[in-house]
PDB file of C-alpha atoms in Angstrom:
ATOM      1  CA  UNK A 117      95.832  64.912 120.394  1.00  0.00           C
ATOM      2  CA  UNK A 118      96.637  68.327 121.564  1.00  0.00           C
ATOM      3  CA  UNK A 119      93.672  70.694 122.470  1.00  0.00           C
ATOM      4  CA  UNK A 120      93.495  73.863 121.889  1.00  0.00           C
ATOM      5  CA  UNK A 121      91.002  76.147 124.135  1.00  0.00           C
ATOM      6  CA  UNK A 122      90.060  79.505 122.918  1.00  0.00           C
ATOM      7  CA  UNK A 123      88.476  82.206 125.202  1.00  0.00           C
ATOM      8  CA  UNK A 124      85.774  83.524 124.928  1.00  0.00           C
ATOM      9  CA  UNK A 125      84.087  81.955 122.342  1.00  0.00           C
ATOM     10  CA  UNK A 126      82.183  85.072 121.148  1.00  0.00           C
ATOM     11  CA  UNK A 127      82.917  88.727 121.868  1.00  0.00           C
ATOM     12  CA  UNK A 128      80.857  92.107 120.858  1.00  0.00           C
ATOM     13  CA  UNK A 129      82.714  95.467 121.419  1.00  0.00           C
ATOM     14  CA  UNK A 130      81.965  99.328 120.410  1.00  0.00           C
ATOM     15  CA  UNK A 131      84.626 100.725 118.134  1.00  0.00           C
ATOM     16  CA  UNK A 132      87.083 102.029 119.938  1.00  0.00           C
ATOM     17  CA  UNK A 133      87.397  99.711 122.299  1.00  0.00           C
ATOM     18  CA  UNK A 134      90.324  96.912 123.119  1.00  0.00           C
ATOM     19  CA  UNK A 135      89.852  92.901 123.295  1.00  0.00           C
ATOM     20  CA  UNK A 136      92.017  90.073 123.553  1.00  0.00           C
ATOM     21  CA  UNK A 137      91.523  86.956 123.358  1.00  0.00           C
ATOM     22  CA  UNK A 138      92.814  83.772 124.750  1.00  0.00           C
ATOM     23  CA  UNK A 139      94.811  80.348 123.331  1.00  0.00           C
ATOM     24  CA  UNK A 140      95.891  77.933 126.152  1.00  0.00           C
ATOM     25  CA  UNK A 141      97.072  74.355 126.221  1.00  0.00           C
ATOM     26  CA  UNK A 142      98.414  71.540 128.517  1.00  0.00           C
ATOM     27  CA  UNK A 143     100.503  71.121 125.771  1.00  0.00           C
ATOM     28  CA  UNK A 144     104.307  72.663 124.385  1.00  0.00           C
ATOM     29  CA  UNK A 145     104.152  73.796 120.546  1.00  0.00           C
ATOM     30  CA  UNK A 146     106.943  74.283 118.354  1.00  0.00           C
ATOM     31  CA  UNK A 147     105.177  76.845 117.257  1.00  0.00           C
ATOM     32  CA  UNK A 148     101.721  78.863 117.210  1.00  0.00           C
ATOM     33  CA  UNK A 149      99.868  80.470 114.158  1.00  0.00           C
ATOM     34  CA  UNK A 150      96.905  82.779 114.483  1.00  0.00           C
ATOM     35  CA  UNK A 151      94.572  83.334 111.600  1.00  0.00           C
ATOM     36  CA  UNK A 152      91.581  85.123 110.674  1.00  0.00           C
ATOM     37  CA  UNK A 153      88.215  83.750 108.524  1.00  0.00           C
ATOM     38  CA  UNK A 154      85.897  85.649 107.450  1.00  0.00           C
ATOM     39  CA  UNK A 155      81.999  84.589 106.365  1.00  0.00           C
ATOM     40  CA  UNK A 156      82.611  82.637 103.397  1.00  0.00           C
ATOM     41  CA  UNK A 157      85.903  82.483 103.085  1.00  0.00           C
ATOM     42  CA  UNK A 158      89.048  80.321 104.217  1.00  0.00           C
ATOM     43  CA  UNK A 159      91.321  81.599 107.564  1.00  0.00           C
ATOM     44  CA  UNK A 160      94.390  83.694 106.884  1.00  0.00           C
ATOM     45  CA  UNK A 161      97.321  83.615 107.939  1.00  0.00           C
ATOM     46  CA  UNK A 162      98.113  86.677 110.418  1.00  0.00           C
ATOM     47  CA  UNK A 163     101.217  85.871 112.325  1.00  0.00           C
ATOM     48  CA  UNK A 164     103.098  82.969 113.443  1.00  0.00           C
ATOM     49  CA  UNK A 165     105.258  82.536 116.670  1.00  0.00           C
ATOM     50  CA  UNK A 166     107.757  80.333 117.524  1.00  0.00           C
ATOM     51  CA  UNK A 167     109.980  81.102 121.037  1.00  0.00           C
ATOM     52  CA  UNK A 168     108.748  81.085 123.962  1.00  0.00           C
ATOM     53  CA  UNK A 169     108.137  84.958 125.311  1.00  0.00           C
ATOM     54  CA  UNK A 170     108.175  86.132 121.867  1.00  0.00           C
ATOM     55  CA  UNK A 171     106.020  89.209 120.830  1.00  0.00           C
ATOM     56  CA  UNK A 172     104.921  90.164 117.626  1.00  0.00           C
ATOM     57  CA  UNK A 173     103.071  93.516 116.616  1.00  0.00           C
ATOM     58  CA  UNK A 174     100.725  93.966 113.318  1.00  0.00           C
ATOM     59  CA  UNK A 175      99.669  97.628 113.148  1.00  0.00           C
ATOM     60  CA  UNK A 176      97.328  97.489 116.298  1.00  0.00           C
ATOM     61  CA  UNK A 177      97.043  93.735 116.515  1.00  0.00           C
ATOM     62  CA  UNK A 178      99.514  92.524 119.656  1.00  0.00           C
ATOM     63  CA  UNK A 179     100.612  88.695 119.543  1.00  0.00           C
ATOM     64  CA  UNK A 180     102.309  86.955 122.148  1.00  0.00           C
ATOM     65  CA  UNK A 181     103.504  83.327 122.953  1.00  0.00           C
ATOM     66  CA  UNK A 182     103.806  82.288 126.669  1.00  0.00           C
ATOM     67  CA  UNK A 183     106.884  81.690 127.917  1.00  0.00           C
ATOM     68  CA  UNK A 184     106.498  77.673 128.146  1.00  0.00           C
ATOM     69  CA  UNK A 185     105.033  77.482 124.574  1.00  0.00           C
ATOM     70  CA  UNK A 186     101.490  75.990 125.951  1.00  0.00           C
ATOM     71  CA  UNK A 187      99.641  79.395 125.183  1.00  0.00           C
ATOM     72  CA  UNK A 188      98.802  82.702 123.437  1.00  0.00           C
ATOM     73  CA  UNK A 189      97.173  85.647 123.320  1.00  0.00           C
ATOM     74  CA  UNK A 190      96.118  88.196 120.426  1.00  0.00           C
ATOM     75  CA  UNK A 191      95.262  91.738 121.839  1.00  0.00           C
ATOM     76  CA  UNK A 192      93.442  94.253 119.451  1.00  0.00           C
ATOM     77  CA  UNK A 193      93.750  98.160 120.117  1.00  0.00           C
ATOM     78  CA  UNK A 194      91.017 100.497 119.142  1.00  0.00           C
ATOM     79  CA  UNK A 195      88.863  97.511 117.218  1.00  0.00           C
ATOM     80  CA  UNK A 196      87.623  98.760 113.962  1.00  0.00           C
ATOM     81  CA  UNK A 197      84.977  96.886 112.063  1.00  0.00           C
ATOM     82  CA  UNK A 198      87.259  95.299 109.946  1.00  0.00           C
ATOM     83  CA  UNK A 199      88.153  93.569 112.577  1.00  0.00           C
ATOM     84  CA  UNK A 200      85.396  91.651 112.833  1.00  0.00           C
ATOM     85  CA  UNK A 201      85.994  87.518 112.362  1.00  0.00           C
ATOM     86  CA  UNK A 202      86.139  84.674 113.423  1.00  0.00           C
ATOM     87  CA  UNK A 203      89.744  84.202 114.841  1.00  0.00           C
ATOM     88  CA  UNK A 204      91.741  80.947 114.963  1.00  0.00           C
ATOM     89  CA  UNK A 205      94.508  79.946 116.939  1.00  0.00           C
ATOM     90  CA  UNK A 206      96.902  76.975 115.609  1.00  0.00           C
ATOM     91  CA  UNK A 207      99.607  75.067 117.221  1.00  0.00           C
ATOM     92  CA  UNK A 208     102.433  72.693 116.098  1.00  0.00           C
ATOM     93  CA  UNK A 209     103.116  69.875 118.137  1.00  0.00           C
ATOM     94  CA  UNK A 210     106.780  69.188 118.624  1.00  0.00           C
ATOM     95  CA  UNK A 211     106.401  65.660 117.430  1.00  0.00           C
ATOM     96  CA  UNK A 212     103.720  66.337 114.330  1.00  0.00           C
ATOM     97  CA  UNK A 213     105.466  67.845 111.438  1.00  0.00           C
ATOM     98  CA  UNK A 214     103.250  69.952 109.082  1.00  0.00           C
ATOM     99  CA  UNK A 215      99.906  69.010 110.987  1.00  0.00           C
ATOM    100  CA  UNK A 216      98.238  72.336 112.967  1.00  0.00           C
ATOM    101  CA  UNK A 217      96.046  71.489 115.631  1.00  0.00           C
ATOM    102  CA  UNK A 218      93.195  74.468 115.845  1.00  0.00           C
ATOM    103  CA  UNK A 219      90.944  75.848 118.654  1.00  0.00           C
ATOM    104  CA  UNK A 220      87.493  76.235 118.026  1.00  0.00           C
ATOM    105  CA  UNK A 221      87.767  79.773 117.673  1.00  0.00           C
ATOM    106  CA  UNK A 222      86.065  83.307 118.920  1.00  0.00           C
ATOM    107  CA  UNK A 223      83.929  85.063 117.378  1.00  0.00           C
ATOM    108  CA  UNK A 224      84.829  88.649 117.380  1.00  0.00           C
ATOM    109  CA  UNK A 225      81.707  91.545 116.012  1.00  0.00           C
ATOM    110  CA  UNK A 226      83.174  95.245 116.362  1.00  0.00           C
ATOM    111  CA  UNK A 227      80.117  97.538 115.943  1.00  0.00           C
ATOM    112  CA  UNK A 228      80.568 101.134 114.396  1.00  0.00           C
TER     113      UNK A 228
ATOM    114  CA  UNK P1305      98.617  84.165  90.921  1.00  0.00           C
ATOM    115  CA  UNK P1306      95.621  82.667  92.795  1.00  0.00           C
ATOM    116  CA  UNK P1307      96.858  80.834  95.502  1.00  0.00           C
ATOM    117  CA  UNK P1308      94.564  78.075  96.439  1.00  0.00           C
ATOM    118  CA  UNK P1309      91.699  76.989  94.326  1.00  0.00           C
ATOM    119  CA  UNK P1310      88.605  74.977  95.395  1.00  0.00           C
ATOM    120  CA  UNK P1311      85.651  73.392  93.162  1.00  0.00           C
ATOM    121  CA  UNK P1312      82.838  73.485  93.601  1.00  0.00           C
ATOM    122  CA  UNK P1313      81.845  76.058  95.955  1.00  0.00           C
ATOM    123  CA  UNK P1314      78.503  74.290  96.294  1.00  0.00           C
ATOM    124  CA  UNK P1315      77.215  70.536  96.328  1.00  0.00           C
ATOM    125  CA  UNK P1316      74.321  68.805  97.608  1.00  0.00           C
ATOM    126  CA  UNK P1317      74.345  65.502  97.927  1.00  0.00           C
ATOM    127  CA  UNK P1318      71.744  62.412  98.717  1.00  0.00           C
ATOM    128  CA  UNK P1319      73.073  60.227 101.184  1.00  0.00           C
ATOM    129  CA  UNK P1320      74.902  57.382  99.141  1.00  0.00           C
ATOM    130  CA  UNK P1321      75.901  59.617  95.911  1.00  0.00           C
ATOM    131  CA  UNK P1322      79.641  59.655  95.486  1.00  0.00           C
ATOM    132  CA  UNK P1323      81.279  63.279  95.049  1.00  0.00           C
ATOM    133  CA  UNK P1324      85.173  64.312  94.025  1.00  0.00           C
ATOM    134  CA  UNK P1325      86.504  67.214  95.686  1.00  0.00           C
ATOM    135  CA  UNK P1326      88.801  69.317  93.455  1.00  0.00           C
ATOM    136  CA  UNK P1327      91.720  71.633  94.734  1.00  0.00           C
ATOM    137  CA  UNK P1328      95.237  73.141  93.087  1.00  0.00           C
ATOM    138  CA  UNK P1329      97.267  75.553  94.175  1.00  0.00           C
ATOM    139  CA  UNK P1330     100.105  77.878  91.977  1.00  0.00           C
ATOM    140  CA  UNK P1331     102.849  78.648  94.719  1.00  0.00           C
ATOM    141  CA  UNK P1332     104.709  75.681  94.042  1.00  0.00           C
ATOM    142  CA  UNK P1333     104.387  74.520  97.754  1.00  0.00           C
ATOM    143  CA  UNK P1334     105.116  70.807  98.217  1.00  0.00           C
ATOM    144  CA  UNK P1335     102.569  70.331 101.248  1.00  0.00           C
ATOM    145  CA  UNK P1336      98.794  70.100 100.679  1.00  0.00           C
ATOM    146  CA  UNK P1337      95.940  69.077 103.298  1.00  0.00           C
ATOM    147  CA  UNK P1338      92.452  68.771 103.514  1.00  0.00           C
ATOM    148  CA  UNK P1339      90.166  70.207 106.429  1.00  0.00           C
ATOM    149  CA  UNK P1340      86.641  69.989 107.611  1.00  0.00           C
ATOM    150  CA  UNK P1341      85.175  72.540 109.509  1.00  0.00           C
ATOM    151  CA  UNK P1342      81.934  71.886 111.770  1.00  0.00           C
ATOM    152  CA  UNK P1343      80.225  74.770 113.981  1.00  0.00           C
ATOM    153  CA  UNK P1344      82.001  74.782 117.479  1.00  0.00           C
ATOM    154  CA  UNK P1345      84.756  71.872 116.832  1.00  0.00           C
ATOM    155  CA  UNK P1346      87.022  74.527 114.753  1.00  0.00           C
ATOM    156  CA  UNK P1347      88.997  72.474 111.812  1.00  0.00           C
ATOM    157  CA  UNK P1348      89.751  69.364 111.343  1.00  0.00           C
ATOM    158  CA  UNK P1349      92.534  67.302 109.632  1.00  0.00           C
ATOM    159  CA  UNK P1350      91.301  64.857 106.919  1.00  0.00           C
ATOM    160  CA  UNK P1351      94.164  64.016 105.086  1.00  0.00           C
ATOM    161  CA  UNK P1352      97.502  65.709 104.139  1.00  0.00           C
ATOM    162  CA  UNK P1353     100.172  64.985 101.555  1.00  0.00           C
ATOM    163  CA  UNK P1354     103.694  66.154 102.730  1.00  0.00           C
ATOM    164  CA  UNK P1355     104.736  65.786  99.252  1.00  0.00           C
ATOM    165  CA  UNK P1356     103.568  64.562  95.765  1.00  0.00           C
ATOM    166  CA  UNK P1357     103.076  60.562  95.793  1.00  0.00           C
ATOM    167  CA  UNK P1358     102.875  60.477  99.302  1.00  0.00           C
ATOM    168  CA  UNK P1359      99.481  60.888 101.342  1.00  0.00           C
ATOM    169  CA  UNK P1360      98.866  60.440 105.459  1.00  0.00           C
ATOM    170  CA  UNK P1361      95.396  60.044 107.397  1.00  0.00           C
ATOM    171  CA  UNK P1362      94.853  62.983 109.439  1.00  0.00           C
ATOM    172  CA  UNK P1363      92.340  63.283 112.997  1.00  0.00           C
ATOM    173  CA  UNK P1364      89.106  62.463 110.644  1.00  0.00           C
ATOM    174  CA  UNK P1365      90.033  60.054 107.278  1.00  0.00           C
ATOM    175  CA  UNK P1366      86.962  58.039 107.836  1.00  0.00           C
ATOM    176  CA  UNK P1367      84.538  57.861 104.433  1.00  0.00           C
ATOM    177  CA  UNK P1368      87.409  59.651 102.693  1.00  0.00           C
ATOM    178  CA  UNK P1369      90.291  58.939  99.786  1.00  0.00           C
ATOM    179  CA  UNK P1370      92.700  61.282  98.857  1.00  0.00           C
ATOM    180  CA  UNK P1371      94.373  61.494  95.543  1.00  0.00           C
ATOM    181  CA  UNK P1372      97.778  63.884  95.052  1.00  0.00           C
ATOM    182  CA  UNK P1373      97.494  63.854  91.405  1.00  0.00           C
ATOM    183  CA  UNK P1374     100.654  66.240  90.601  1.00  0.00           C
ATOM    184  CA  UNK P1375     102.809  68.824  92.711  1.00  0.00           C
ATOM    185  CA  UNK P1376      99.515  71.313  92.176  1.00  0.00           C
ATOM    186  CA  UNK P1377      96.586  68.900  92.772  1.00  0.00           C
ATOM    187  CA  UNK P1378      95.266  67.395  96.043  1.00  0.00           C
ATOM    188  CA  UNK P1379      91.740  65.944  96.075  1.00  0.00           C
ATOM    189  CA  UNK P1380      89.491  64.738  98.346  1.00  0.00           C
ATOM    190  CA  UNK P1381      86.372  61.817  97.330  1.00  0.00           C
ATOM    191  CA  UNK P1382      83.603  61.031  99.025  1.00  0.00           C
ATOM    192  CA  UNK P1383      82.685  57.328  98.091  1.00  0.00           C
ATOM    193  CA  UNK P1384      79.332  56.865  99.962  1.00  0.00           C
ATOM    194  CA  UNK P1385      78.367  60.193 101.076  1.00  0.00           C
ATOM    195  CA  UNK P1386      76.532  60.557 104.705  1.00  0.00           C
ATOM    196  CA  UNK P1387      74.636  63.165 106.372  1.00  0.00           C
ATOM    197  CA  UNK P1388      77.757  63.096 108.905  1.00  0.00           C
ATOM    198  CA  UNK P1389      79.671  64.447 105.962  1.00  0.00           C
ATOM    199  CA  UNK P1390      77.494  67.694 105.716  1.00  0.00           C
ATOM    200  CA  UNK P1391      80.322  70.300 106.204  1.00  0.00           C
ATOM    201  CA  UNK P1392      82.438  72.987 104.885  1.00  0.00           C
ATOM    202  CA  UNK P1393      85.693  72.208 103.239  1.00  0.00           C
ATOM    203  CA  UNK P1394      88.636  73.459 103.221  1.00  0.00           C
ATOM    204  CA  UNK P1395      91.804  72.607 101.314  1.00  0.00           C
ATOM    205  CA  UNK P1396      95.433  74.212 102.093  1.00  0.00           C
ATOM    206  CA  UNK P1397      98.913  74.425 101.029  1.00  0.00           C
ATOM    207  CA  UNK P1398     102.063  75.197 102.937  1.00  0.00           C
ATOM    208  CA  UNK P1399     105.554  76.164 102.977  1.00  0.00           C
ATOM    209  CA  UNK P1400     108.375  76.351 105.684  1.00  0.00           C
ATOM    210  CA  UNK P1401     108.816  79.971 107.012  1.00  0.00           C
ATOM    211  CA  UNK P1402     111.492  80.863 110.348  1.00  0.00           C
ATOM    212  CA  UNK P1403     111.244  76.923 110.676  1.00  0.00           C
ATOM    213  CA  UNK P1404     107.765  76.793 111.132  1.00  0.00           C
ATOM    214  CA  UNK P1405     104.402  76.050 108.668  1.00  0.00           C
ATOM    215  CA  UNK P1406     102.455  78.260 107.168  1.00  0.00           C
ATOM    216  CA  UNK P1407      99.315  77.235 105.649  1.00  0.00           C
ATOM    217  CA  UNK P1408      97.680  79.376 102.970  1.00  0.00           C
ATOM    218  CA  UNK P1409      93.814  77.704 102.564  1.00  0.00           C
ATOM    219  CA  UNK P1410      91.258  77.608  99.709  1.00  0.00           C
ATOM    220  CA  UNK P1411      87.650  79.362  99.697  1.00  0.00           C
ATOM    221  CA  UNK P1412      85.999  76.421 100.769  1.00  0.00           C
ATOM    222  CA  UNK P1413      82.963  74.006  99.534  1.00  0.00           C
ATOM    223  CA  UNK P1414      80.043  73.809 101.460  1.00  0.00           C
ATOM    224  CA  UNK P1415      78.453  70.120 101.218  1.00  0.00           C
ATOM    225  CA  UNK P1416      74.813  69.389 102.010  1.00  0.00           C
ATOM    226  CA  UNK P1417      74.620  66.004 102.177  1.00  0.00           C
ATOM    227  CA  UNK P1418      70.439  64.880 103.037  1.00  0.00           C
TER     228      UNK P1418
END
């Protein structure tokens, strides 16, 4: 089995403000998918990386996948409160077709 | 087109009652799984079906069947239901994008089981 961490596991923050939030691994992923759940609802899918380095922007949502494939990061500019969820981060082992191990997740609350 | 469809929304079970889990989805995907999602342990694999006839036990296939009924329909049956088994529920369907999964999930049910 291939953990997942995810840091921190909550996080409040004023409107406005930045936040980013951590993925890390002992182990290499083919690839990495981060998603967003709200209350009541099942994640979405926001992005998905897959080489090692690689960066990938949505409007002010930053992704990036570390150079060895064993981590991630999701940085969010000027948090609105739409961003507010609970944020998952999903990997693919290179052995485990199809099957996404997740991280616990954080907790994210962006008051007005 | 409404993706990923979950019934109920709602159960409660006594411990021992047997419950089926319903789920279909309308994007023709060929991969369907089933997830369980506990406070602090983030979610869980319970079964998956890479394509219809075939099923595989995922991390948690204890008190669990699976049945992949057609290309559209996964679902999930609790035989002997436990307080254990008090969760939310999550079914999802996939398809290959830049070589890599994507997963498109269901609203959930949220079992009670006392």
């Amino acid at each position: 089995t291939q953990l997942l961490e995810q840091s921190p596991q909550f996080l409040s923050i004023q409107e406005g403000e930045n936040l980013t939030v951590y993925c890390n691994s002992s182990s290499v992923f083919s690839s990495l998918q981060w998603y967003r759940q709200e209350p009541g609802e099942g994640p979405v899918l926001l992005v998905t990386v897959v080489t090692g380095g690689e960066v990938k922007k949505l409007k002010r949502l930053t992704f990036q996948f570390g150079d060895a494939r064993k981590d991630s990061s999701l940085h969010i500019t000027a948090a609105q409160p739409g961003d507010t969820g609970l944020y998952l981060c999903a990997g693919a082992g290179t052995d485990s077709w199809g099957k996404l191990q997740f991280g616990a997740g954080t907790q994210v609350v962006v008051t007005p | 087109n409404a993706g990923v469809t979950q019934t109920p929304k709602f159960q409660v079970l006594k411990t021992g009652q047997s419950m089926t889990l319903q789920c279909a989805q309308d994007m023709n995907h060929n991969s369907m799984y089933w997830y369980r999602q506990d406070p602090g342990m983030g979610l869980r694999l319970i079964y998956y079906s890479a394509s219809e006839g075939t099923t595989d036990k995922g991390e948690v296939p204890n008190g669990y069947n699976v049945s992949r009924l057609n290309k559209r329909e996964f679902s999930l049956r609790l035989e002997s239901a436990a307080p254990s088994q008090t969760s939310v529920y999550f079914c999802a369907s996939s398809q290959t994008h830049d070589g890599a999964d994507e997963q498109y999930f269901g609203p959930g049910t949220r079992l009670t089981v006392t």
